[in-house]
Coordinates of C-alpha atoms in Angstrom, one line a residue:
Chain A
X1481 CA -10.4 11.4 -9.2
X1482 CA -8.4 10.5 -6.1
X1483 CA -5.6 12.9 -5.3
X1484 CA -3.3 14.0 -2.6
X1485 CA -4.7 17.2 -0.9
X1486 CA -3.2 19.7 1.5
X1487 CA -6.3 20.9 3.4
X1488 CA -6.7 23.3 6.3
X1489 CA -8.4 22.5 9.6
X1490 CA -11.6 24.5 9.7
X1491 CA -12.9 23.1 13.0
X1492 CA -11.8 20.7 15.6
X1493 CA -14.0 19.9 18.6
X1494 CA -14.3 17.3 21.3
X1495 CA -17.6 15.4 20.8
X1496 CA -17.3 12.9 23.5
X1497 CA -14.9 11.7 26.3
X1498 CA -12.5 10.4 23.7
X1499 CA -13.7 11.4 20.2
X1500 CA -13.2 14.5 18.1
X1501 CA -14.9 16.0 15.1
X1502 CA -12.7 17.6 12.5
X1503 CA -13.7 19.7 9.5
X1504 CA -11.1 20.0 6.7
X1505 CA -11.2 22.8 4.1
X1506 CA -9.8 21.5 0.8
X1507 CA -10.2 21.3 -2.9
X1508 CA -11.8 17.8 -2.7
X1509 CA -14.7 17.9 -5.2
X1510 CA -16.6 14.9 -4.4
X1511 CA -17.2 12.3 -1.7
X1512 CA -19.9 9.8 -1.0
X1513 CA -21.0 7.9 2.1
X1514 CA -18.8 4.8 2.7
X1515 CA -15.7 6.5 1.3
X1516 CA -12.7 7.4 3.4
X1517 CA -9.7 9.7 3.5
X1518 CA -6.1 8.7 4.4
X1519 CA -4.3 11.2 6.6
X1520 CA -0.6 11.6 6.9
X1521 CA 0.3 11.8 10.6
X1522 CA 3.9 12.8 10.7
X1523 CA 6.4 10.7 12.7
X1524 CA 4.1 7.8 12.0
X1525 CA 5.1 5.6 9.0
X1526 CA 1.6 4.8 7.7
X1527 CA -1.2 7.1 6.9
X1528 CA -4.4 6.7 8.9
X1529 CA -7.7 5.9 7.3
X1530 CA -10.9 7.7 8.5
X1531 CA -14.5 7.3 7.2
X1532 CA -15.9 10.5 5.9
X1533 CA -18.6 11.7 8.3
X1534 CA -19.8 14.6 6.2
X1535 CA -19.1 16.5 3.0
X1536 CA -20.2 20.0 2.0
X1537 CA -19.3 20.6 -1.6
X1538 CA -20.2 24.3 -1.5
X1539 CA -18.2 25.1 1.6
X1540 CA -15.5 22.7 0.5
X1541 CA -15.5 21.0 3.9
X1542 CA -14.9 17.3 4.7
X1543 CA -15.8 16.1 8.1
X1544 CA -14.3 13.2 10.0
X1545 CA -14.9 11.9 13.5
X1546 CA -12.2 10.0 15.2
X1547 CA -11.6 8.3 18.5
X1548 CA -8.3 8.5 20.3
X1549 CA -6.5 5.3 19.7
X1550 CA -2.8 5.9 19.5
X1551 CA -0.1 8.1 18.1
X1552 CA -1.9 9.0 14.9
X1553 CA -5.1 10.2 16.4
X1554 CA -3.2 12.0 19.2
X1555 CA -1.4 13.9 16.5
X1556 CA -4.7 14.9 14.9
X1557 CA -6.3 16.0 18.1
X1558 CA -3.5 18.5 18.8
X1559 CA -3.9 20.2 15.4
X1560 CA -5.3 23.8 15.5
X1561 CA -7.7 25.7 13.2
X1562 CA -5.7 26.8 10.2
X1563 CA -3.1 24.0 10.4
X1564 CA -2.4 22.1 7.2
X1565 CA -3.2 18.5 6.8
X1566 CA -2.1 16.1 4.1
X1567 CA -4.6 13.5 2.9
X1568 CA -5.5 11.2 0.0
X1569 CA -9.2 11.3 -1.1
X1570 CA -11.7 10.2 -2.0
X1571 CA -10.8 6.6 -1.4
X1572 CA -12.7 3.3 -1.6
X1573 CA -16.2 2.4 -2.8
X1574 CA -19.5 3.7 -1.4
X1575 CA -22.6 2.4 0.2
X1576 CA -25.2 1.6 -2.5
X1577 CA -28.1 3.8 -1.8
X1578 CA -31.4 2.1 -2.5
X1579 CA -34.9 3.5 -2.1
X1580 CA -35.9 1.1 0.7
X1581 CA -36.6 1.2 4.4
X1582 CA -33.1 1.6 5.7
X1583 CA -31.7 0.8 9.1
X1584 CA -28.4 2.3 9.9
X1585 CA -26.3 0.9 12.8
X1586 CA -23.3 2.6 14.2
X1587 CA -21.4 0.8 16.8
X1588 CA -19.1 3.1 18.7
X1589 CA -17.0 5.3 16.4
X1590 CA -18.7 3.3 13.6
X1591 CA -21.3 6.1 13.8
X1592 CA -19.0 8.3 11.6
X1593 CA -19.9 7.1 8.1
X1594 CA -23.5 6.5 9.3
X1595 CA -24.0 10.2 9.9
X1596 CA -22.9 11.0 6.3
X1597 CA -25.1 8.2 4.9
X1598 CA -28.1 9.4 7.0
X1599 CA -27.7 12.9 5.6
X1600 CA -27.7 11.7 2.0
X1601 CA -30.7 9.4 2.6
X1602 CA -32.6 12.3 4.2
X1603 CA -31.7 14.5 1.2
X1604 CA -33.2 11.9 -1.1
X1605 CA -36.2 11.4 1.1
X1606 CA -35.4 7.8 1.7
X1607 CA -36.9 6.5 5.0
X1608 CA -34.1 5.7 7.5
X1609 CA -33.5 5.1 11.2
X1610 CA -30.1 5.3 12.8
X1611 CA -29.3 3.4 15.9
X1612 CA -25.9 3.8 17.6
X1613 CA -24.4 2.0 20.5
X1614 CA -21.9 3.3 23.0
X1615 CA -20.3 1.8 26.1
X1616 CA -21.2 4.7 28.4
X1617 CA -23.0 8.0 28.5
X1618 CA -19.7 10.0 28.2
X1619 CA -18.9 8.2 24.9
X1620 CA -22.1 9.1 23.2
X1621 CA -21.7 11.0 19.9
X1622 CA -24.9 12.8 18.9
X1623 CA -26.8 12.6 15.7
X1624 CA -28.7 9.2 15.9
X1625 CA -32.4 8.5 16.1
X1626 CA -31.7 6.2 19.0
X1627 CA -28.7 5.6 21.3
X1628 CA -28.1 2.3 23.1
X1629 CA -25.8 3.0 26.0
X1630 CA -24.2 0.4 28.1
X1631 CA -26.0 -2.6 26.5
X1632 CA -25.5 -3.8 23.0
X1633 CA -26.7 -2.2 19.8
X1634 CA -27.7 -5.7 18.8
X1635 CA -30.2 -6.3 21.5
X1636 CA -33.3 -4.9 19.9
X1637 CA -32.1 -5.2 16.3
X1638 CA -34.5 -7.9 15.2
X1639 CA -37.4 -6.1 16.8
X1640 CA -36.5 -2.8 15.1
X1641 CA -36.2 -4.7 11.7
X1642 CA -39.7 -6.1 12.2
X1643 CA -41.4 -3.0 13.6
X1644 CA -40.0 -0.6 11.0
X1645 CA -40.3 -3.1 8.1
X1646 CA -36.6 -2.7 7.4
X1647 CA -35.5 -3.9 4.0
X1648 CA -31.7 -3.0 4.2
X1649 CA -29.2 -2.5 6.9
X1650 CA -26.0 -0.4 6.7
X1651 CA -23.4 -0.7 9.4
X1652 CA -20.0 0.2 10.6
X1653 CA -18.2 -0.7 13.9
X1654 CA -16.1 -3.4 15.5
X1655 CA -15.9 -6.7 13.5
X1656 CA -17.5 -8.7 16.2
X1657 CA -20.6 -6.5 16.1
X1658 CA -20.6 -6.4 12.3
X1659 CA -20.5 -10.2 12.1
X1660 CA -23.6 -10.4 14.3
X1661 CA -25.4 -7.8 12.3
X1662 CA -24.7 -9.6 9.1
X1663 CA -26.0 -12.9 10.7
X1664 CA -29.1 -11.2 11.9
X1665 CA -29.8 -9.8 8.5
X1666 CA -29.3 -13.2 6.9
X1667 CA -31.7 -14.7 9.3
X1668 CA -34.2 -11.9 8.6
X1669 CA -33.6 -12.4 4.9
X1670 CA -32.6 -8.8 4.2
X1671 CA -29.5 -7.3 2.7
X1672 CA -26.7 -5.7 4.7
X1673 CA -24.0 -3.4 3.6
X1674 CA -21.0 -3.4 5.9
X1675 CA -18.2 -0.9 6.1
X1676 CA -15.0 -2.8 7.2
X1677 CA -11.9 -1.5 8.9
X1678 CA -8.3 -2.9 8.7
X1679 CA -4.8 -1.6 9.2
X1680 CA -3.8 -0.2 5.8
X1681 CA -0.4 0.6 4.2
X1682 CA -1.0 2.1 0.7
X1683 CA -4.7 2.8 1.1
X1684 CA -5.2 2.7 -2.7
X1685 CA -5.2 -1.0 -3.5
X1686 CA -1.7 -1.8 -4.5
X1687 CA 0.0 -3.4 -1.5
X1688 CA -2.7 -5.9 -0.7
X1689 CA -2.0 -5.4 3.0
X1690 CA -5.6 -4.9 4.2
X1691 CA -7.4 -7.8 2.7
X1692 CA -10.4 -9.7 4.1
X1693 CA -12.0 -12.9 2.7
X1694 CA -15.1 -12.9 0.5
X1695 CA -17.2 -15.9 -0.6
X1696 CA -17.8 -15.4 -4.3
X1697 CA -19.3 -18.1 -6.5
X1698 CA -18.1 -21.0 -4.3
X1699 CA -14.7 -19.6 -4.2
X1700 CA -13.1 -17.7 -1.3
X1701 CA -11.1 -14.7 -2.6
X1702 CA -9.2 -11.9 -0.9
X1703 CA -10.5 -8.4 -1.3
X1704 CA -8.8 -5.2 -0.2
X1705 CA -10.7 -3.1 2.3
X1706 CA -9.1 0.1 0.8
X1707 CA -10.0 -0.4 -2.8
X1708 CA -12.5 -3.2 -3.2
X1709 CA -14.2 -1.9 0.0
X1710 CA -14.5 -0.6 2.5
X1711 CA -18.2 -1.5 1.9
X1712 CA -19.0 -5.1 1.3
X1713 CA -22.2 -7.1 1.2
X1714 CA -22.6 -8.7 4.7
X1715 CA -23.6 -12.0 3.0
X1716 CA -20.3 -12.2 1.2
X1717 CA -17.9 -11.6 4.0
X1718 CA -16.1 -14.6 5.4
X1719 CA -15.7 -13.6 9.1
X1720 CA -12.4 -14.4 10.9
Chain B
X1121 CA 12.3 22.5 -17.5
X1122 CA 12.7 19.0 -18.8
X1123 CA 14.2 16.1 -17.0
X1124 CA 16.5 14.9 -19.9
X1125 CA 19.5 15.3 -17.5
X1126 CA 18.2 12.3 -15.6
X1127 CA 18.4 9.8 -18.4
X1128 CA 20.0 6.7 -17.0
X1129 CA 21.7 3.9 -18.8
X1130 CA 22.3 0.8 -16.7
X1131 CA 25.0 -0.9 -18.7
X1132 CA 26.7 -4.3 -18.2
X1133 CA 30.0 -4.0 -20.1
X1134 CA 30.6 -7.8 -19.6
X1135 CA 27.5 -8.8 -21.6
X1136 CA 27.3 -5.6 -23.7
X1137 CA 23.7 -5.0 -22.7
X1138 CA 22.0 -2.0 -21.3
X1139 CA 18.7 -0.8 -19.9
X1140 CA 17.7 2.8 -20.5
X1141 CA 15.2 4.7 -18.3
X1142 CA 14.1 8.3 -18.1
X1143 CA 15.1 8.8 -14.5
X1144 CA 17.1 6.7 -12.1
X1145 CA 14.1 6.4 -9.8
X1146 CA 12.2 3.1 -9.9
X1147 CA 9.2 2.1 -7.8
X1148 CA 10.0 -1.0 -5.8
X1149 CA 8.1 -4.3 -6.3
X1150 CA 5.0 -4.7 -4.3
X1151 CA 4.5 -1.0 -3.6
X1152 CA 3.2 0.2 -6.9
X1153 CA 0.9 -2.5 -8.4
X1154 CA 1.3 -3.8 -11.9
X1155 CA 1.0 -0.7 -14.1
X1156 CA -1.1 2.4 -13.8
X1157 CA -2.3 2.2 -10.2
X1158 CA -0.5 5.4 -9.3
X1159 CA -1.4 7.4 -12.4
X1160 CA -3.7 9.6 -10.3
X1161 CA -0.8 10.8 -8.3
X1162 CA 2.2 11.0 -10.6
X1163 CA 3.3 12.3 -14.0
X1164 CA 4.1 9.2 -16.0
X1165 CA 6.5 11.4 -18.1
X1166 CA 8.8 12.0 -15.2
X1167 CA 8.8 8.4 -14.1
X1168 CA 11.8 6.1 -14.3
X1169 CA 10.3 2.7 -14.2
X1170 CA 8.1 0.4 -12.2
X1171 CA 9.2 -2.9 -10.8
X1172 CA 6.0 -4.9 -11.0
X1173 CA 4.4 -6.7 -8.1
X1174 CA 6.2 -10.1 -7.8
X1175 CA 4.8 -12.5 -10.3
X1176 CA 4.8 -16.3 -9.9
X1177 CA 3.9 -19.0 -12.4
X1178 CA 0.5 -19.6 -11.0
X1179 CA -1.6 -16.9 -9.4
X1180 CA -1.3 -16.8 -5.6
X1181 CA -3.9 -15.7 -3.0
X1182 CA -1.3 -14.5 -0.5
X1183 CA -1.3 -15.0 3.3
X1184 CA -4.3 -15.1 5.6
X1185 CA -4.4 -13.1 8.8
X1186 CA -2.9 -9.7 9.4
X1187 CA -0.4 -8.7 6.7
X1188 CA 0.8 -5.3 7.9
X1189 CA 2.4 -4.2 11.1
X1190 CA 3.6 -0.6 11.7
X1191 CA 6.8 -0.1 13.6
X1192 CA 8.8 3.1 14.3
X1193 CA 10.0 4.5 11.0
X1194 CA 9.0 1.4 9.1
X1195 CA 6.6 -1.4 8.6
X1196 CA 6.6 -5.2 8.5
X1197 CA 4.7 -7.0 5.8
X1198 CA 3.7 -10.6 5.2
X1199 CA 1.6 -10.2 2.0
X1200 CA 2.7 -13.7 0.8
X1201 CA 3.3 -12.8 -2.8
X1202 CA -0.3 -12.4 -3.7
X1203 CA -0.4 -11.9 -7.5
X1204 CA -2.3 -12.6 -10.6
X1205 CA 0.2 -15.1 -12.1
X1206 CA 2.3 -14.8 -15.2
X1207 CA -0.5 -15.7 -17.7
X1208 CA -2.8 -13.0 -16.4
X1209 CA 0.1 -10.6 -16.3
X1210 CA 0.9 -11.1 -19.9
X1211 CA -2.7 -11.0 -21.0
X1212 CA -4.1 -8.1 -18.9
X1213 CA -1.3 -6.0 -17.3
X1214 CA 1.5 -6.1 -20.0
X1215 CA -0.7 -4.5 -22.8
X1216 CA -1.4 -1.5 -20.5
X1217 CA 2.3 -1.0 -19.7
X1218 CA 3.1 -1.1 -23.4
X1219 CA 0.2 1.1 -24.4
X1220 CA 1.1 3.8 -21.8
X1221 CA 4.8 3.4 -22.7
X1222 CA 5.8 2.7 -19.1
X1223 CA 9.3 1.3 -18.6
X1224 CA 9.2 -1.6 -16.2
X1225 CA 11.1 -4.5 -14.6
X1226 CA 9.1 -7.7 -14.4
X1227 CA 9.7 -8.9 -10.9
X1228 CA 9.5 -12.7 -10.7
X1229 CA 9.5 -15.3 -7.8
X1230 CA 9.4 -19.0 -7.7
X1231 CA 9.6 -22.0 -5.4
X1232 CA 11.7 -24.2 -7.7
X1233 CA 14.5 -23.6 -10.2
X1234 CA 12.1 -24.8 -12.9
X1235 CA 9.5 -22.1 -11.9
X1236 CA 12.2 -19.4 -12.4
X1237 CA 13.3 -20.9 -15.7
X1238 CA 9.8 -21.0 -17.1
X1239 CA 9.1 -17.5 -16.0
X1240 CA 12.3 -16.3 -17.6
X1241 CA 11.4 -18.1 -20.8
X1242 CA 8.0 -16.5 -20.9
X1243 CA 9.5 -13.0 -20.3
X1244 CA 12.0 -13.7 -23.1
X1245 CA 9.3 -14.8 -25.5
X1246 CA 7.3 -11.7 -24.8
X1247 CA 10.2 -9.4 -25.4
X1248 CA 10.2 -8.1 -21.8
X1249 CA 13.3 -5.8 -21.6
X1250 CA 14.2 -6.1 -18.0
X1251 CA 13.7 -8.9 -15.4
X1252 CA 14.2 -8.5 -11.7
X1253 CA 14.5 -11.8 -9.9
X1254 CA 13.4 -12.1 -6.3
X1255 CA 15.6 -14.8 -4.8
X1256 CA 14.3 -14.4 -1.3
X1257 CA 11.9 -17.2 -1.8
X1258 CA 12.0 -20.6 0.0
X1259 CA 13.5 -23.3 -2.3
X1260 CA 11.1 -26.2 -1.9
X1261 CA 13.7 -28.8 -3.0
X1262 CA 16.3 -27.7 -0.5
X1263 CA 14.2 -27.8 2.7
X1264 CA 12.8 -24.3 1.9
X1265 CA 16.0 -22.4 2.5
X1266 CA 16.0 -19.2 0.5
X1267 CA 17.6 -19.5 -2.9
X1268 CA 19.4 -16.2 -2.4
X1269 CA 21.2 -17.1 0.8
X1270 CA 23.6 -19.7 -0.5
X1271 CA 26.2 -18.7 -3.1
X1272 CA 26.2 -22.1 -4.8
X1273 CA 22.4 -22.4 -5.2
X1274 CA 22.2 -18.7 -6.2
X1275 CA 24.9 -19.2 -8.9
X1276 CA 23.0 -22.2 -10.3
X1277 CA 19.7 -20.4 -10.3
X1278 CA 21.0 -17.2 -12.0
X1279 CA 22.9 -19.3 -14.6
X1280 CA 19.7 -21.2 -15.5
X1281 CA 17.7 -18.0 -15.8
X1282 CA 20.5 -16.4 -17.8
X1283 CA 20.2 -19.3 -20.3
X1284 CA 16.5 -18.7 -20.8
X1285 CA 16.5 -14.9 -20.9
X1286 CA 18.4 -12.5 -23.2
X1287 CA 17.1 -9.2 -21.8
X1288 CA 18.5 -7.1 -18.9
X1289 CA 18.8 -9.5 -16.0
X1290 CA 18.6 -8.0 -12.5
X1291 CA 18.9 -10.1 -9.3
X1292 CA 17.5 -8.7 -6.1
X1293 CA 19.6 -9.6 -3.1
X1294 CA 18.4 -10.4 0.4
X1295 CA 20.1 -8.7 3.3
X1296 CA 19.3 -11.6 5.6
X1297 CA 22.8 -13.0 5.4
X1298 CA 26.0 -12.7 7.4
X1299 CA 28.1 -11.9 4.3
X1300 CA 26.5 -10.5 1.1
X1301 CA 29.8 -10.4 -0.9
X1302 CA 29.9 -14.0 -2.0
X1303 CA 26.2 -13.7 -3.1
X1304 CA 27.0 -10.7 -5.2
X1305 CA 30.0 -12.3 -6.7
X1306 CA 27.9 -15.5 -7.5
X1307 CA 25.3 -13.3 -9.2
X1308 CA 27.8 -11.5 -11.4
X1309 CA 29.7 -14.7 -12.3
X1310 CA 26.5 -16.4 -13.3
X1311 CA 25.9 -13.7 -15.9
X1312 CA 23.5 -11.3 -14.3
X1313 CA 23.6 -7.7 -15.7
X1314 CA 22.7 -5.8 -12.5
X1315 CA 22.1 -6.3 -8.8
X1316 CA 19.3 -4.6 -6.9
X1317 CA 19.5 -4.5 -3.1
X1318 CA 18.2 -4.7 -0.6
X1319 CA 15.1 -6.8 -0.2
X1320 CA 13.3 -6.5 3.2
X1321 CA 14.9 -7.5 6.4
X1322 CA 13.4 -10.2 8.5
X1323 CA 11.5 -8.7 11.4
X1324 CA 8.9 -9.4 14.1
X1325 CA 6.4 -6.9 15.2
X1326 CA 4.9 -7.5 18.7
X1327 CA 2.1 -5.5 20.4
X1328 CA 1.0 -6.2 23.9
X1329 CA -2.3 -4.6 25.0
X1330 CA -3.3 -4.7 28.7
X1331 CA -7.1 -4.8 28.9
X1332 CA -9.5 -6.2 31.5
X1333 CA -6.5 -7.4 33.6
X1334 CA -5.2 -9.5 30.7
X1335 CA -2.3 -9.2 28.4
X1336 CA -3.3 -9.6 24.7
X1337 CA -0.5 -10.3 22.3
X1338 CA -0.5 -9.5 18.6
X1339 CA 2.4 -10.3 16.4
X1340 CA 3.3 -10.2 12.7
X1341 CA 6.5 -11.7 11.3
X1342 CA 7.6 -10.6 7.9
X1343 CA 9.8 -8.2 5.9
X1344 CA 10.8 -5.0 7.5
X1345 CA 11.1 -1.9 5.3
X1346 CA 11.0 1.9 5.6
X1347 CA 13.5 4.5 6.6
X1348 CA 14.7 2.5 9.6
X1349 CA 16.5 0.1 7.3
X1350 CA 18.6 2.7 5.4
X1351 CA 21.8 2.2 7.3
X1352 CA 21.6 -1.6 6.6
X1353 CA 21.0 -0.9 2.9
X1354 CA 23.9 1.5 2.7
X1355 CA 26.2 -1.0 4.3
X1356 CA 25.0 -3.8 2.0
X1357 CA 25.3 -1.7 -1.2
X1358 CA 28.8 -0.6 -0.1
X1359 CA 29.8 -4.3 0.4
X1360 CA 28.4 -5.3 -3.0
X1361 CA 30.2 -2.5 -4.8
X1362 CA 33.5 -3.8 -3.5
X1363 CA 33.2 -7.1 -5.3
X1364 CA 31.2 -6.4 -8.5
X1365 CA 31.4 -4.1 -11.5
X1366 CA 27.9 -4.5 -12.9
X1367 CA 25.4 -1.7 -12.1
X1368 CA 23.6 -1.6 -8.7
X1369 CA 20.1 -0.4 -8.1
X1370 CA 19.9 0.6 -4.5
X1371 CA 16.9 0.6 -2.2
X1372 CA 16.1 0.5 1.5
X1373 CA 14.6 3.5 3.3
X1374 CA 15.0 6.1 0.5
X1375 CA 12.8 9.1 1.2
X1376 CA 14.6 12.3 0.2
X1377 CA 17.3 13.8 -2.1
X1378 CA 20.2 13.4 0.3
X1379 CA 19.4 9.7 0.6
X1380 CA 20.1 9.5 -3.2
X1381 CA 23.5 11.1 -2.8
X1382 CA 24.4 8.8 0.1
X1383 CA 23.5 5.7 -2.0
X1384 CA 25.4 7.1 -5.0
X1385 CA 28.4 7.5 -2.7
X1386 CA 28.5 3.8 -1.8
X1387 CA 27.9 2.6 -5.3
X1388 CA 24.3 3.1 -6.5
X1389 CA 23.6 3.6 -10.2
X1390 CA 19.9 3.9 -9.8
X1391 CA 17.4 3.7 -7.0
X1392 CA 14.1 2.0 -6.0
X1393 CA 11.6 3.5 -3.6
X1394 CA 9.2 1.3 -1.8
X1395 CA 7.5 2.1 1.5
X1396 CA 7.8 5.8 1.0
X1397 CA 5.2 5.5 -1.9
X1398 CA 2.6 4.8 0.8
X1399 CA 3.4 8.0 2.6
X1400 CA 3.8 10.2 -0.5
X1401 CA 2.3 8.6 -3.6
X1402 CA 4.0 11.3 -5.8
X1403 CA 7.5 10.7 -4.5
X1404 CA 8.9 8.8 -7.5
X1405 CA 8.3 11.8 -9.7
X1406 CA 8.7 14.5 -7.1
X1407 CA 12.1 13.3 -6.2
X1408 CA 13.1 13.0 -9.9
X1409 CA 12.1 16.6 -10.4
X1410 CA 14.0 17.7 -7.3
X1411 CA 17.1 15.8 -8.4
X1412 CA 16.9 17.3 -11.9
X1413 CA 16.5 20.8 -10.5
X1414 CA 19.5 20.3 -8.2
X1415 CA 21.6 19.1 -11.1
X1416 CA 20.6 22.1 -13.3
X1417 CA 21.2 24.6 -10.6
X1418 CA 24.6 23.2 -9.7
X1419 CA 25.9 22.6 -13.2
X1420 CA 25.8 18.8 -13.5
X1421 CA 24.9 18.1 -17.1
X1422 CA 23.9 14.5 -16.6
X1423 CA 23.4 11.8 -14.0
X1424 CA 26.8 10.2 -14.7
X1425 CA 28.5 13.5 -14.1
X1426 CA 26.7 13.8 -10.7
X1427 CA 27.7 10.3 -9.7
X1428 CA 31.3 10.9 -10.7
X1429 CA 31.4 14.1 -8.6
X1430 CA 29.9 12.5 -5.5
X1431 CA 32.3 9.5 -5.7
X1432 CA 35.4 11.5 -6.5
X1433 CA 34.7 14.2 -3.8
X1434 CA 34.7 11.6 -1.0

């Protein structure tokens, strides 16, 4: 059940030139890859959504990885171990895990949910390969099977899909990359599951502020990223 | 400790009609969904009422493009009244409200007078106890000027709705006017039972990023809400109170106990909370509990007594 939690920072560390990893100790009991948490960043009006990058039920730790973007993330980076943090969780839907040859693509900070997904796939002994793309060496966040630095994570995608006999692609990152990934998957005739990002207000599906367009049965409908998503079938997304 | 001391009766002596709620704190339209969306976060037993998402005659998809823009101490939205339409509301959402025993105001919006009349008739036929009319919609027949900004058209609109609806009729006023008094007067003379105020303020959010030697502009025009609008809301409620004697439900930037007192001081009989629900999803019940405790500890037996004390002590 989704709830409001007051957690405690268990760890905060810099993982690249402009990204941080944070572990939060809380009473959150379950979380699955694709889901996110929505953190209150005081002085900012709206909560900030972050993909869950890891969850350890035994140790009661939820991990997020965030890139410095503005006032919200700057507030987070200055928190210290032991500080309290107010968040809503677990929010949104999840990646549908299938026993297939999986390719995971993380573009930039989009690697965060991919790391969680990879761990779950590994636990289930599902074959997977994580490729992440970063603009430069100092932006690299570790944990992938392959890093593409400087170029585009898209460059060798079709080759990887062929070579590794990929049957499904999971991805998160900037919209422009996600759009291309979903197009590549359509042309290769394989399924893609895409985690979308949008500015959110309520983060629980009531305000309808974070909608994207989906093509469903010859009709275009609005779906909220926070509740109907954040994970959507790439083939259904109507890209802006 | 119960919250019986918060029982609130909004009464229009003119029409001899009243609307009773468990607490004076109502969730504002568009911030709480249709019925039980917040049930994970709140105790429905300590909950005043929900003002439903704005309902139109037909279902509406809402606006395309960005709908939310954060500003300092507030936000701008341009959702575009996305909603399921009255038929689906009656079929799917209303039974849940009734089953869970949740008090609610049905918030309605239209683009012609006939839309509003039809919606009011449907509400009446379905025994809906309270109707909140959003009059900040463009009137298609009058060149899309808002219904709620002209006293004559507002009077005519409310009169028509009144004829079709026998329940507790609340009209939600827009602050986007140079003088809200004639609008409040028009609403009362047309037979409404209560005024809620204020709706969002018109605002424009602009963001300029400088990247790759180029300026990139992003802007969202819509309704401004949040704590930044509280002084405007206080001003408007104060103005309305000077010209009407029907109850007033105040809203605009309410986030804490002292805000409730301030709004009572200028004429509020109940409150709505909007944007703050996004920050603290438990606020509607938490604030009710806090208010109830304050009254207990300070010897106020009921909400009317508290209101009286705040107003007389000024």
